[in-house]
Coordinates of C-alpha atoms in Angstrom, one line a residue:
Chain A
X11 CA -55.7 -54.6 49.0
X12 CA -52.3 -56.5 50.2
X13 CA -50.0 -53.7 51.9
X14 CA -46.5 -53.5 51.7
X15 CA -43.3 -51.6 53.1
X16 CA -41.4 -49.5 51.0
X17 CA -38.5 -51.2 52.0
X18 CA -37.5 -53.6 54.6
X19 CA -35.9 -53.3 57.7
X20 CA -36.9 -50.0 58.4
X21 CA -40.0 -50.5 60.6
X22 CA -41.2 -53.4 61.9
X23 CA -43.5 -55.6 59.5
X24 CA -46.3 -56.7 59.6
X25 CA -47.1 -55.3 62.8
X26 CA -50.5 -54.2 64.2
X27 CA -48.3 -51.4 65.5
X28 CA -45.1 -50.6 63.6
X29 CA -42.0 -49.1 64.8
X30 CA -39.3 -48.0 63.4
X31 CA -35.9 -50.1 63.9
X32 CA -32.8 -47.9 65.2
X33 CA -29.3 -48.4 66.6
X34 CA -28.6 -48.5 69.8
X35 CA -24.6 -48.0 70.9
X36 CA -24.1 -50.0 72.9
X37 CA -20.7 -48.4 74.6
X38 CA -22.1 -45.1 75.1
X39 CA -26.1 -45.6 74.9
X40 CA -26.6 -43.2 71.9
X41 CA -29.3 -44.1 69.4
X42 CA -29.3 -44.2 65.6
X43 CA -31.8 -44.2 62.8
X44 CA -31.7 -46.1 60.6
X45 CA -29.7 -48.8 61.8
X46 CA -26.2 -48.3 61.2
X47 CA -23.2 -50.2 62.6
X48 CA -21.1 -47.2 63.5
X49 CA -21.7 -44.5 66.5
X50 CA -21.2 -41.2 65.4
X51 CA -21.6 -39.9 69.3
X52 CA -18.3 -41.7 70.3
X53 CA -17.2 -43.5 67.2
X54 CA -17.6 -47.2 68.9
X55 CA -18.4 -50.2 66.1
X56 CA -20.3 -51.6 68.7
X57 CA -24.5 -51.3 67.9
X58 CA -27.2 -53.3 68.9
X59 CA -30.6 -53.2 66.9
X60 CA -33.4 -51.6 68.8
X61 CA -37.2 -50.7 68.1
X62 CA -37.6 -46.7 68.8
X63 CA -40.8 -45.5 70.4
X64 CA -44.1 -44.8 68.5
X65 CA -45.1 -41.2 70.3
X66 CA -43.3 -38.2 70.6
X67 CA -43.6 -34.5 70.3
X68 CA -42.9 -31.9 67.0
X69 CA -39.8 -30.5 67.4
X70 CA -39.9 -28.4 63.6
X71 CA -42.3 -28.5 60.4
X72 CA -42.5 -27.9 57.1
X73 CA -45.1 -28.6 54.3
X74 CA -44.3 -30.1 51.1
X75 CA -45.6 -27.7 49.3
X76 CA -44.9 -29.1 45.3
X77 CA -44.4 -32.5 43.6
X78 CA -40.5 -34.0 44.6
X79 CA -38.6 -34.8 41.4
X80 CA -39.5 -38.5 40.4
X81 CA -37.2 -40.4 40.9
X82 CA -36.9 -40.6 43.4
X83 CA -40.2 -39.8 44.6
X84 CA -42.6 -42.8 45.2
X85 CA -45.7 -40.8 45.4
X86 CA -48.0 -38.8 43.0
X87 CA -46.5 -36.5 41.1
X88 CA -49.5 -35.2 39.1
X89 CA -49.2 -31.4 39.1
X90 CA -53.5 -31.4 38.9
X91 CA -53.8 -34.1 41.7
X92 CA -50.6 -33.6 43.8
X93 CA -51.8 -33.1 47.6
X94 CA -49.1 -30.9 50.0
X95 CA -47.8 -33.0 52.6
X96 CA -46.8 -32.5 55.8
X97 CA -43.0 -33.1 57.1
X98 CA -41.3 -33.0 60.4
X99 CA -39.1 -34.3 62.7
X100 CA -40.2 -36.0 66.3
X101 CA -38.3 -35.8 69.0
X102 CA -38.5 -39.1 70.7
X103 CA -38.2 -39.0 74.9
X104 CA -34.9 -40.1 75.8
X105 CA -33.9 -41.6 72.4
X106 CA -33.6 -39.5 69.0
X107 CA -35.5 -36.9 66.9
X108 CA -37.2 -38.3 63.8
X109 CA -37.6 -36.8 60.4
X110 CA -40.8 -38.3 58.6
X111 CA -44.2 -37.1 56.8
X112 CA -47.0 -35.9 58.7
X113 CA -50.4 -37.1 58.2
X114 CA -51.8 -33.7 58.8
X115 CA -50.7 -30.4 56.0
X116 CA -52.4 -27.7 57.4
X117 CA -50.0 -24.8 59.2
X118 CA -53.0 -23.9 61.3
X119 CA -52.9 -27.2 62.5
X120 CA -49.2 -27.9 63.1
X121 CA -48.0 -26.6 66.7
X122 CA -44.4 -27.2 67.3
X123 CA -44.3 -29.4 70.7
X124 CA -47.5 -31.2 70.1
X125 CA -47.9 -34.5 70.6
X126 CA -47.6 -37.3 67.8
X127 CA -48.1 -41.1 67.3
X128 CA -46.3 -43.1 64.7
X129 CA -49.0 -44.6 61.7
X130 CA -48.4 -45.9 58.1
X131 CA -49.7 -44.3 55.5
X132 CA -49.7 -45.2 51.6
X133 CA -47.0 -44.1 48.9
X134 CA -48.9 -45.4 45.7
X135 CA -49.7 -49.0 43.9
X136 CA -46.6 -51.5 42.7
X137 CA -47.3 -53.7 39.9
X138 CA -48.2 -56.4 41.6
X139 CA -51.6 -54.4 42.7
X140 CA -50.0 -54.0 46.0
X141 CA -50.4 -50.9 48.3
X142 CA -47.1 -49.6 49.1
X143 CA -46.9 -48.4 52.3
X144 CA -44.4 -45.6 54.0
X145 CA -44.3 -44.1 58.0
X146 CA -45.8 -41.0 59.1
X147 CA -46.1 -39.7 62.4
X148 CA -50.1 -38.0 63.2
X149 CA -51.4 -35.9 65.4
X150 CA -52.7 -37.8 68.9
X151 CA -56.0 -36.6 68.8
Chain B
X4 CA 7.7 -15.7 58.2
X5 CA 4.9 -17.4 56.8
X6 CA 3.8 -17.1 53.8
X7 CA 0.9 -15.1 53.0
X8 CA -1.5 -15.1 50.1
X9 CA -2.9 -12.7 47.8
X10 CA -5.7 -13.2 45.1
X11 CA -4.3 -11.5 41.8
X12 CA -6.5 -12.1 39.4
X13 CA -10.8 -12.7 39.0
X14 CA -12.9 -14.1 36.8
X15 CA -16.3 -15.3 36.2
X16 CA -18.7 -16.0 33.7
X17 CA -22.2 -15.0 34.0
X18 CA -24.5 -16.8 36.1
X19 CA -27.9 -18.1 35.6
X20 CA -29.6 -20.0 32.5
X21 CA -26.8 -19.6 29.0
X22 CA -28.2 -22.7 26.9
X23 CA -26.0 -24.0 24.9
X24 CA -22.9 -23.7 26.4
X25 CA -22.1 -26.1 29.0
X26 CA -21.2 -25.6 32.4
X27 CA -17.2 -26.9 31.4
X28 CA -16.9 -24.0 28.9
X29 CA -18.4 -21.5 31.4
X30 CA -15.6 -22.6 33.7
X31 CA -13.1 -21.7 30.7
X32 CA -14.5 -18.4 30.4
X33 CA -14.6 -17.3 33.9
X34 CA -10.1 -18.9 33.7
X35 CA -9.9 -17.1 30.7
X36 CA -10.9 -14.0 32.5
X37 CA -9.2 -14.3 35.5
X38 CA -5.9 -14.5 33.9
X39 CA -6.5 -11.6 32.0
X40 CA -7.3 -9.8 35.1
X41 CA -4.0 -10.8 36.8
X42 CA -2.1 -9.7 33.6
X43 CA -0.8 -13.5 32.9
X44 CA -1.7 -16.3 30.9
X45 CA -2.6 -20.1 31.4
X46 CA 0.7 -21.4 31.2
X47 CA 2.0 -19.2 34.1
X48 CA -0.5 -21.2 36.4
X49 CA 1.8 -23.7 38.2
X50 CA -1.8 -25.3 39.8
X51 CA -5.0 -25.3 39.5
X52 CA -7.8 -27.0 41.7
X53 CA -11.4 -27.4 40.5
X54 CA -14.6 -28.7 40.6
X55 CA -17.9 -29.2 39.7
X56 CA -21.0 -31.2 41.1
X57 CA -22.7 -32.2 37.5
X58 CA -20.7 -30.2 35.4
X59 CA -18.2 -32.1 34.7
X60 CA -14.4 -33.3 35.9
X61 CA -12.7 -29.4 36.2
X62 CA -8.9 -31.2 34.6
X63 CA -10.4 -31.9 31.6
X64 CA -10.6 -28.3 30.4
X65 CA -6.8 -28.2 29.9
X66 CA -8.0 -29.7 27.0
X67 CA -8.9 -26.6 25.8
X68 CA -7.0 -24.1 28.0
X69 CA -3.7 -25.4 26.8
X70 CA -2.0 -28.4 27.6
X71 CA 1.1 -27.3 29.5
X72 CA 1.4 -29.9 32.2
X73 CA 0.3 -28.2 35.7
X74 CA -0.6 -29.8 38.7
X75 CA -4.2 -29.7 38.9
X76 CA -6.2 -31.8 41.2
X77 CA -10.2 -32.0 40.7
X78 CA -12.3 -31.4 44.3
X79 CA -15.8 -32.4 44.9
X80 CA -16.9 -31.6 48.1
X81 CA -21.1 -30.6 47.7
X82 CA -21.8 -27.1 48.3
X83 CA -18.3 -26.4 49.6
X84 CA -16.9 -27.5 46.1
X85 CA -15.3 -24.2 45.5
X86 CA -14.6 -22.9 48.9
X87 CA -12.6 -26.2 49.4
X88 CA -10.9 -25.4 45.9
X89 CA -9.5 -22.0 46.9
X90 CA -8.4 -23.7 50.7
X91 CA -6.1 -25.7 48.5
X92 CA -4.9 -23.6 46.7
X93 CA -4.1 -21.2 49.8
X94 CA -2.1 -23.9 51.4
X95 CA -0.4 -24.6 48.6
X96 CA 1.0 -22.0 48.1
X97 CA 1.2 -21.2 51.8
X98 CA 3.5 -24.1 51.8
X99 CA 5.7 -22.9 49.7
X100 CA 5.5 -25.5 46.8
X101 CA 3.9 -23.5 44.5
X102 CA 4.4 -19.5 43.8
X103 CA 0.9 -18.8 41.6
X104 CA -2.0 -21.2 40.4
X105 CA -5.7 -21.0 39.9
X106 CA -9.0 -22.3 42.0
X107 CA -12.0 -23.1 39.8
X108 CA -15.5 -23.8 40.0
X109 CA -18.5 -23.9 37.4
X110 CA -21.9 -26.2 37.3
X111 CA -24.6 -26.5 35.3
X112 CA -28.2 -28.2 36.5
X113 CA -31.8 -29.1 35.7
X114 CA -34.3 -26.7 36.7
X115 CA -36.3 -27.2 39.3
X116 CA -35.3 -28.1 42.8
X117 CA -31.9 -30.2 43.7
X118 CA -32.6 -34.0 42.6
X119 CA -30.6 -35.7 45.5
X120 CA -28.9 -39.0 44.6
X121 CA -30.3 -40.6 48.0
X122 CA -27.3 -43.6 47.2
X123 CA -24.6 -41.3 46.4
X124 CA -25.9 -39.2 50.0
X125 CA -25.8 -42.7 51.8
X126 CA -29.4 -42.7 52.4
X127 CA -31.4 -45.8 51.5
X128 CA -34.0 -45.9 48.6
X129 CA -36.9 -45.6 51.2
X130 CA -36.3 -42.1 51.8
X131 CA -36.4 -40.5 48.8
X132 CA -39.2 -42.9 48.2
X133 CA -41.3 -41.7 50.8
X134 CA -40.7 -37.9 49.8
X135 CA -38.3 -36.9 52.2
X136 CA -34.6 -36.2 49.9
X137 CA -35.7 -32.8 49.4
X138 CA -33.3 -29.6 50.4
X139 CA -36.1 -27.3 50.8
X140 CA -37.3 -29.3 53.7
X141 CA -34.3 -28.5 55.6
X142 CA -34.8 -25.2 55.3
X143 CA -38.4 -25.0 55.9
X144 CA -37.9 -26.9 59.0
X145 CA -34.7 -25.1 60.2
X146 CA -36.0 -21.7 59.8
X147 CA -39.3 -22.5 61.2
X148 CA -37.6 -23.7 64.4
X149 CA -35.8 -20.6 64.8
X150 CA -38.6 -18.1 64.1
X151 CA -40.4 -20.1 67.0
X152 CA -37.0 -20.1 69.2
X153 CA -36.0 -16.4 68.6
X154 CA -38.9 -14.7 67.0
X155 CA -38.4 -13.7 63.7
X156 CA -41.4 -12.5 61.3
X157 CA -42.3 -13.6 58.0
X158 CA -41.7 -10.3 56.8
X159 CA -38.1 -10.6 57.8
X160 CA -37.6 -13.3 55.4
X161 CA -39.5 -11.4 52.7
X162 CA -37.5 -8.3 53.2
X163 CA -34.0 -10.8 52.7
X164 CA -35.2 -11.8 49.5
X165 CA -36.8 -8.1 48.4
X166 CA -33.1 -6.8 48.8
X167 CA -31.4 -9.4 47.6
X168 CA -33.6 -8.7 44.3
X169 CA -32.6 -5.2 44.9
X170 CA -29.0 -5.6 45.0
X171 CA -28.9 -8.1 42.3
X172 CA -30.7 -6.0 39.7
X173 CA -27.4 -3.5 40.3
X174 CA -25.0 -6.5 39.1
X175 CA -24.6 -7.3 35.3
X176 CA -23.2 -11.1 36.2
X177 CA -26.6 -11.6 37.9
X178 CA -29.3 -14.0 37.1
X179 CA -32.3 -12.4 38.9
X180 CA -31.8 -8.5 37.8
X181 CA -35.6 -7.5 38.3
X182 CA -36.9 -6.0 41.7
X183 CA -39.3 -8.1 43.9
X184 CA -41.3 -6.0 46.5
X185 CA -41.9 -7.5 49.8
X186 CA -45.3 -8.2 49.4
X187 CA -44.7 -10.0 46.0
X188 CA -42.5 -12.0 48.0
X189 CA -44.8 -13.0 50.7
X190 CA -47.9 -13.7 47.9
X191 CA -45.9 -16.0 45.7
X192 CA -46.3 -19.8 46.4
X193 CA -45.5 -21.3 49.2
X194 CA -43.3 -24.1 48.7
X195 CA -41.8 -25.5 52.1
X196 CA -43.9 -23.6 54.4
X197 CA -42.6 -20.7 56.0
X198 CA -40.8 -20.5 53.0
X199 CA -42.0 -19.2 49.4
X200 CA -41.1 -19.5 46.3
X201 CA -39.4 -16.1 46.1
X202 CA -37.5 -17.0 48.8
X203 CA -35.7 -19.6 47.9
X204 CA -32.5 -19.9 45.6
X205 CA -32.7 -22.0 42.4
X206 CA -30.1 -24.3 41.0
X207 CA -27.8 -22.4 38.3
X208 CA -25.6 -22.1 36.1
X209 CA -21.7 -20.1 36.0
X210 CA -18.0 -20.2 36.9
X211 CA -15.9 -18.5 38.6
X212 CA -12.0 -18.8 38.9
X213 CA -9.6 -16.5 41.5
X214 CA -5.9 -16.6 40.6
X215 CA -3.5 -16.6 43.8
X216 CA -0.2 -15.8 44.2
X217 CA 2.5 -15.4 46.8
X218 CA 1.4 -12.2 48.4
X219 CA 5.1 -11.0 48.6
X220 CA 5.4 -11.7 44.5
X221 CA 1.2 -9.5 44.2
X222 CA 2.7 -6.7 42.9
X223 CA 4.3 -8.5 39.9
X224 CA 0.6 -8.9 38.6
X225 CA -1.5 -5.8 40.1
X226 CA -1.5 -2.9 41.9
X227 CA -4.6 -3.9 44.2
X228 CA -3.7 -6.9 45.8
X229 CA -6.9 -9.0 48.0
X230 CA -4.7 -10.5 51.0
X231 CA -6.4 -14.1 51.8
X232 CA -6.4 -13.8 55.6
X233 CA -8.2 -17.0 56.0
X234 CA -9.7 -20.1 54.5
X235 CA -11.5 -22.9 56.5
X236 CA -13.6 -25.7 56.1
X237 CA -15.7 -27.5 58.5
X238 CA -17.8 -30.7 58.5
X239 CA -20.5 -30.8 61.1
X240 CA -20.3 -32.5 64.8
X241 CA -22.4 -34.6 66.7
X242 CA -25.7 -32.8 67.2
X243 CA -26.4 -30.6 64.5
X244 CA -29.1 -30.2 62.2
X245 CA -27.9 -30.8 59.0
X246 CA -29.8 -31.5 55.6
X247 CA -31.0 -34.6 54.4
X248 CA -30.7 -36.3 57.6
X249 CA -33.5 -38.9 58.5
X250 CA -32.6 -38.6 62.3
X251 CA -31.0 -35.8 64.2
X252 CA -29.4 -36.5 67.8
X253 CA -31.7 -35.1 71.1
X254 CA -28.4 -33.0 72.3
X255 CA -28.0 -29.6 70.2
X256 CA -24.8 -28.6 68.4
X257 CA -24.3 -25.3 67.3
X258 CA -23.3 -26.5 63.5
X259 CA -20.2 -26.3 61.1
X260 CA -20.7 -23.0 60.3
X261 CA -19.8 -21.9 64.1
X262 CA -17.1 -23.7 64.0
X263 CA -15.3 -22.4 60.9
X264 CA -16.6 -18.6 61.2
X265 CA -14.4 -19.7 64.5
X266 CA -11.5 -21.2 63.1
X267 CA -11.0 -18.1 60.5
X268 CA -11.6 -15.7 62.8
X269 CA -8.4 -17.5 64.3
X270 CA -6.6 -17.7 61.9
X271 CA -7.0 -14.0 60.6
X272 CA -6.2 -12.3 64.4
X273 CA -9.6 -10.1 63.9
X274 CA -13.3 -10.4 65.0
X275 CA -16.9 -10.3 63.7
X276 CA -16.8 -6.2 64.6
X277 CA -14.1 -6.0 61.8
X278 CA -16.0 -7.3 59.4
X279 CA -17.1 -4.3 56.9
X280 CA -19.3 -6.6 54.3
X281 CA -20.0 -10.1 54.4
X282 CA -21.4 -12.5 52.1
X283 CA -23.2 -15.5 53.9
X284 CA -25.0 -18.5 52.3
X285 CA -28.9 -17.4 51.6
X286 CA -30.0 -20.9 49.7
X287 CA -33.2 -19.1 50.6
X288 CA -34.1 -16.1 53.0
X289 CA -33.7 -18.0 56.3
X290 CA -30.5 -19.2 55.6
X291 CA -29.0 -15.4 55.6
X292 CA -31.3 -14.6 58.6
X293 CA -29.9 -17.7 60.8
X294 CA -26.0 -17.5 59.0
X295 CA -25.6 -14.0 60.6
X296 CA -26.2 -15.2 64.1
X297 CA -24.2 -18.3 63.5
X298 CA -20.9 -16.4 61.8
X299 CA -21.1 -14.4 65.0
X300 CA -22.1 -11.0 63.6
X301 CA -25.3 -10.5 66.1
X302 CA -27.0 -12.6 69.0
X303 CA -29.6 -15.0 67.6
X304 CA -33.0 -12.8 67.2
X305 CA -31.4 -9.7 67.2
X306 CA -31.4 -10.1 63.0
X307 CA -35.2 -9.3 63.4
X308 CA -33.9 -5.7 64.3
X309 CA -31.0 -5.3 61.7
X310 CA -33.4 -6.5 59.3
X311 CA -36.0 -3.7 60.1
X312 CA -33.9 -1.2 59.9
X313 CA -32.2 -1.9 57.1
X314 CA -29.0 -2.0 58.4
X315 CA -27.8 -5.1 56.6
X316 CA -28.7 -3.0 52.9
X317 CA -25.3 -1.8 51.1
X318 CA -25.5 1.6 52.4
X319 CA -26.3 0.0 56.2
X320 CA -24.2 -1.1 59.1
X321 CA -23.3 -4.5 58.1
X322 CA -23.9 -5.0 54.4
X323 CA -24.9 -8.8 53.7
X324 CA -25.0 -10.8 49.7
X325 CA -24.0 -7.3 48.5
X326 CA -24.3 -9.2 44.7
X327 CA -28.0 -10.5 45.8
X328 CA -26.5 -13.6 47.3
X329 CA -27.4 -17.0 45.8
X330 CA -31.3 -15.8 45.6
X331 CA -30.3 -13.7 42.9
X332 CA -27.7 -15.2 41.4
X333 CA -29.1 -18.8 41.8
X334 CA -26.6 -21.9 42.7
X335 CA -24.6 -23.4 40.3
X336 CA -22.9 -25.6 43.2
X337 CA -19.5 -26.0 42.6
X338 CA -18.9 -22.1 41.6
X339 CA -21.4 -20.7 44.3
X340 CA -18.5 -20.0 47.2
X341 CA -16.0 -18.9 44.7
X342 CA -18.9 -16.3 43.6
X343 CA -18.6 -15.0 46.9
X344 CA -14.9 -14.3 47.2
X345 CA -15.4 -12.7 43.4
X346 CA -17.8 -10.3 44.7
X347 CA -15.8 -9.2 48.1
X348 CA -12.2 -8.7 45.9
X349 CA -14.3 -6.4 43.9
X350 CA -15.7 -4.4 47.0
X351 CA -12.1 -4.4 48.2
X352 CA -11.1 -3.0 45.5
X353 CA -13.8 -0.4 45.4
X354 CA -14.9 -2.0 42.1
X355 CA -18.4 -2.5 42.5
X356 CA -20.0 0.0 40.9
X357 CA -23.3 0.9 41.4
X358 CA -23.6 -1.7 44.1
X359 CA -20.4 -0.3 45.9
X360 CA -20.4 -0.5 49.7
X361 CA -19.5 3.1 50.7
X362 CA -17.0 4.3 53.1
X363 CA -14.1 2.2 51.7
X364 CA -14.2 -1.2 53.2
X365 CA -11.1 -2.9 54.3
X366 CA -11.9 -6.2 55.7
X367 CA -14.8 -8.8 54.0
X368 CA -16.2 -12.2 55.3
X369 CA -17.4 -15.1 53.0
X370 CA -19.5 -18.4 54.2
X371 CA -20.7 -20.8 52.6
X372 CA -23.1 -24.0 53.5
X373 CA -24.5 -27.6 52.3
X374 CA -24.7 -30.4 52.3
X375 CA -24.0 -33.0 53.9
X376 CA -23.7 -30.2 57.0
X377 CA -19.8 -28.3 55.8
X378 CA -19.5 -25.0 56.1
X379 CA -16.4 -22.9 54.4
X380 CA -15.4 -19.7 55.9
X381 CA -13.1 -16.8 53.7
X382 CA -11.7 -13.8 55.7
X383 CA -10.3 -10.9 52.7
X384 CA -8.5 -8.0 53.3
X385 CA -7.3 -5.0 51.1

């Protein structure tokens, strides 16, 4: 099946190994994602686009525990098939914490501070027959 | 001499789920009653400033309120809807223009969790796409962070909810008036793990409205005047952990609600000891649990203790959501803070009823939180 991103622009595609596309101030080194054209560190217009790392460590958790509201969820909502996910956000060395789904669910599982590698993982089918695909950060094993 | 403000009048309509009246006319009810409380009518209010998030534009219920020309000015400012209503209406009248008006604020929403408008948050399609424009994340993330950092039990957050159960089923304007044991709280679903379904808030329905006059010109309309002390409003800084944010800065700030529990503390000459009952944003258990530490009432993980002991019940040391907080009530956004403020003029007042906080309190504290990361602070006094 043909994958494709959920949207453009937000990691890089296609890519053997994707990463996500930041903001990187250039006055003041601070980095943004996604990319935006404004620093909120020291309020500079001046960014430059930048490609964040693809490992980092769990800085918090959650688990998505119910169906999100459609729209604008992409995913399956079925209340019979729905599967929890797993959310966080990744602190990046030296650049920026990231929020994005986990590939893994399972609180006994989930350590706050382990290590985690950027992967894609897929949303649902478009029309065209597609696999839509979406980031996720998973556990280095 | 500046100035100073009293709140003269309260009103509020019920909150939770009243089908078929919509969140507008719940806003006139809860005017209606407030004026009546202050012993006046709609066209003494020289002002009014409302709002609602999906309820409606607030200036359009002079339609049926009476069309008498006032200045009134519609706010929309997320969760802080109606604490930013009642900060304008203090400095206007602090300012002189104006001797008496009105702040307002109702909703009405779907059941079920928040749906975020990801365009209208300036988030891009992708990230509600990919699951992630949810609210209860936030907190399920914020709060498990801090029980790691400061080492507070899951039973803590159950106990939050099991009293604010407790305290709501002693309020008739309540939506939640039925008693939830601590162990039904822990074994109901868990939605955004640490956090269960009994733990966290719902969307809502009600209005409130607080009229406010010159506090030297109170007497004129009651013999227990609330003297505003303070009203701030904070966004949040670079650093904080705010909701619906797909990236959060390595460097840690402290958050908005620091910095206006700060700023009213300020402004009202007094401190977090003076404080004799406080209510403080609980969109689920967490949120009360971490708001205590961050208003500057104890040192972060010392809420494990208070909790414990009990000392934040009505009859404890620091009373907290005294009306069972937005758990019990649920969040009908743009009336939520002014809820609040309702519920601390009646404790001043000694009002209460069977929810009264004993030993005649004097001073009372009101926060409230959302997004995108503002925080509004109230500081009452009798």
């Amino acid at each position: 099946m043909t994958q494709v991103p959920v949207t453009e622009g937000v990691f890089s595609w296609p890519s053997q190994t994707p990463q996500l596309i930041g903001s990187r101030c250039v006055e003041c080194g601070n980095h943004m994602f996604p990319v935006q054209s404004g620093c909120p560190k020291c309020s500079s217009d001046s960014t430059e686009e930048v490609l964040l790392g693809r490992r980092g460590t769990l800085w918090t958790w959650t688990v998505q525990g119910y169906p999100p509201k459609s729209p604008p969820y992409a995913g399956n909502v079925d209340p019979k098939t729905f599967q929890a996910f797993g959310v966080g956000y990744i602190e990046l060395p030296g650049q920026i914490k990231i929020e994005a789904r986990l590939t893994e669910s399972d609180p006994a599982k989930l350590k706050i501070g382990m290590e985690m590698e950027m992967v894609l993982v897929p949303l649902n089918t478009d029309e065209a027959g597609n696999e839509v695909v979406t980031f996720a950060f998973a556990p280095v094993a | 001499m500046s100035i100073e403000v009293a709140i003269v009048g309260i009103g509020m309509h019920e909150f939770g789920r009243t089908e078929g009246v919509s969140g507008m006319d719940q806003g006139v009810v809860a005017v209606r009653r407030a004026c009546a409380d202050a012993g006046l009518k709609w066209d003494d209010m020289q002002f009014a400033f409302g709002g609602s998030q999906a309820a409606g534009a607030a200036d359009t219920m002079v339609s049926q309120l009476g069309l008498t020309g006032l200045q009134f000015i519609n706010v929309a400012n997320g969760c802080a809807t109606g604490g930013s209503a009642l900060f304008s209406a203090y400095n206007t009248i602090r300012s002189g223009v104006f001797d008496v008006g009105i702040a307002i604020g109702f909703d009405k929403h779907e059941r079920g969790a928040f749906r975020i408008n990801t365009k209208g948050a300036g988030l891009g399609d992708w990230y509600g796409a990919s699951g992630l424009a949810l609210t209860t994340q936030f907190f399920g993330m914020k709060i498990n962070r801090y029980m790691h950092e400061y080492g507070i039990t899951q039973s803590s957050l159950a106990k939050v909810s099991e009293k604010a159960f407790r305290n709501g089923a002693q309020n008739p304007m309540a939506w939640r008036r039925k008693p939830i044991s601590e162990q039904e709280v822990l074994d109901s679903a868990m939605l955004s793990y640490p956090l269960t379904q009994y733990m966290f808030c719902s969307p809502g329905e009600g209005g409130v409205a607080l009229v406010l006059a010159r506090a030297d010109k109170a007497h004129l309309y009651t013999d227990k005047p609330i003297y505003l002390k303070a009203a701030a409003v904070r966004s949040r800084r670079f650093g904080s952990f705010e909701v619906l944010a797909p990236s959060i800065a390595l460097e840690h700030n402290a958050g908005p609600t620091v910095d206006a529990s700060k700023a009213a503390f300020e402004m009202a000459g007094i401190g977090p000891e003076d404080i004799d009952v406080a209510q403080l944003q609980d969109t689920e258990s967490g949120a009360e649990i971490m708001h205590m530490a961050e208003n500057g009432f104890c040192e972060h993980g010392e809420q494990e203790f208070m909790i414990q002991a009990g000392e934040t019940e009505i009859g404890g040391k620091f009373p907290v959501n005294t009306d069972g907080g937005c758990l019990a009530n649920g969040e009908p956004v743009g009336a939520s803070g002014l809820r609040q403020v309702y519920e601390n003029v009646l404790q001043l007042r000694g009002q209460a009823g069977a929810r009264q906080v004993p030993n005649d309190p004097k001073v009372a504290y009101t926060h409230v939180y959302g997004a995108p990361g503002i925080s509004g602070v109230t500081i009452l006094s009798r």
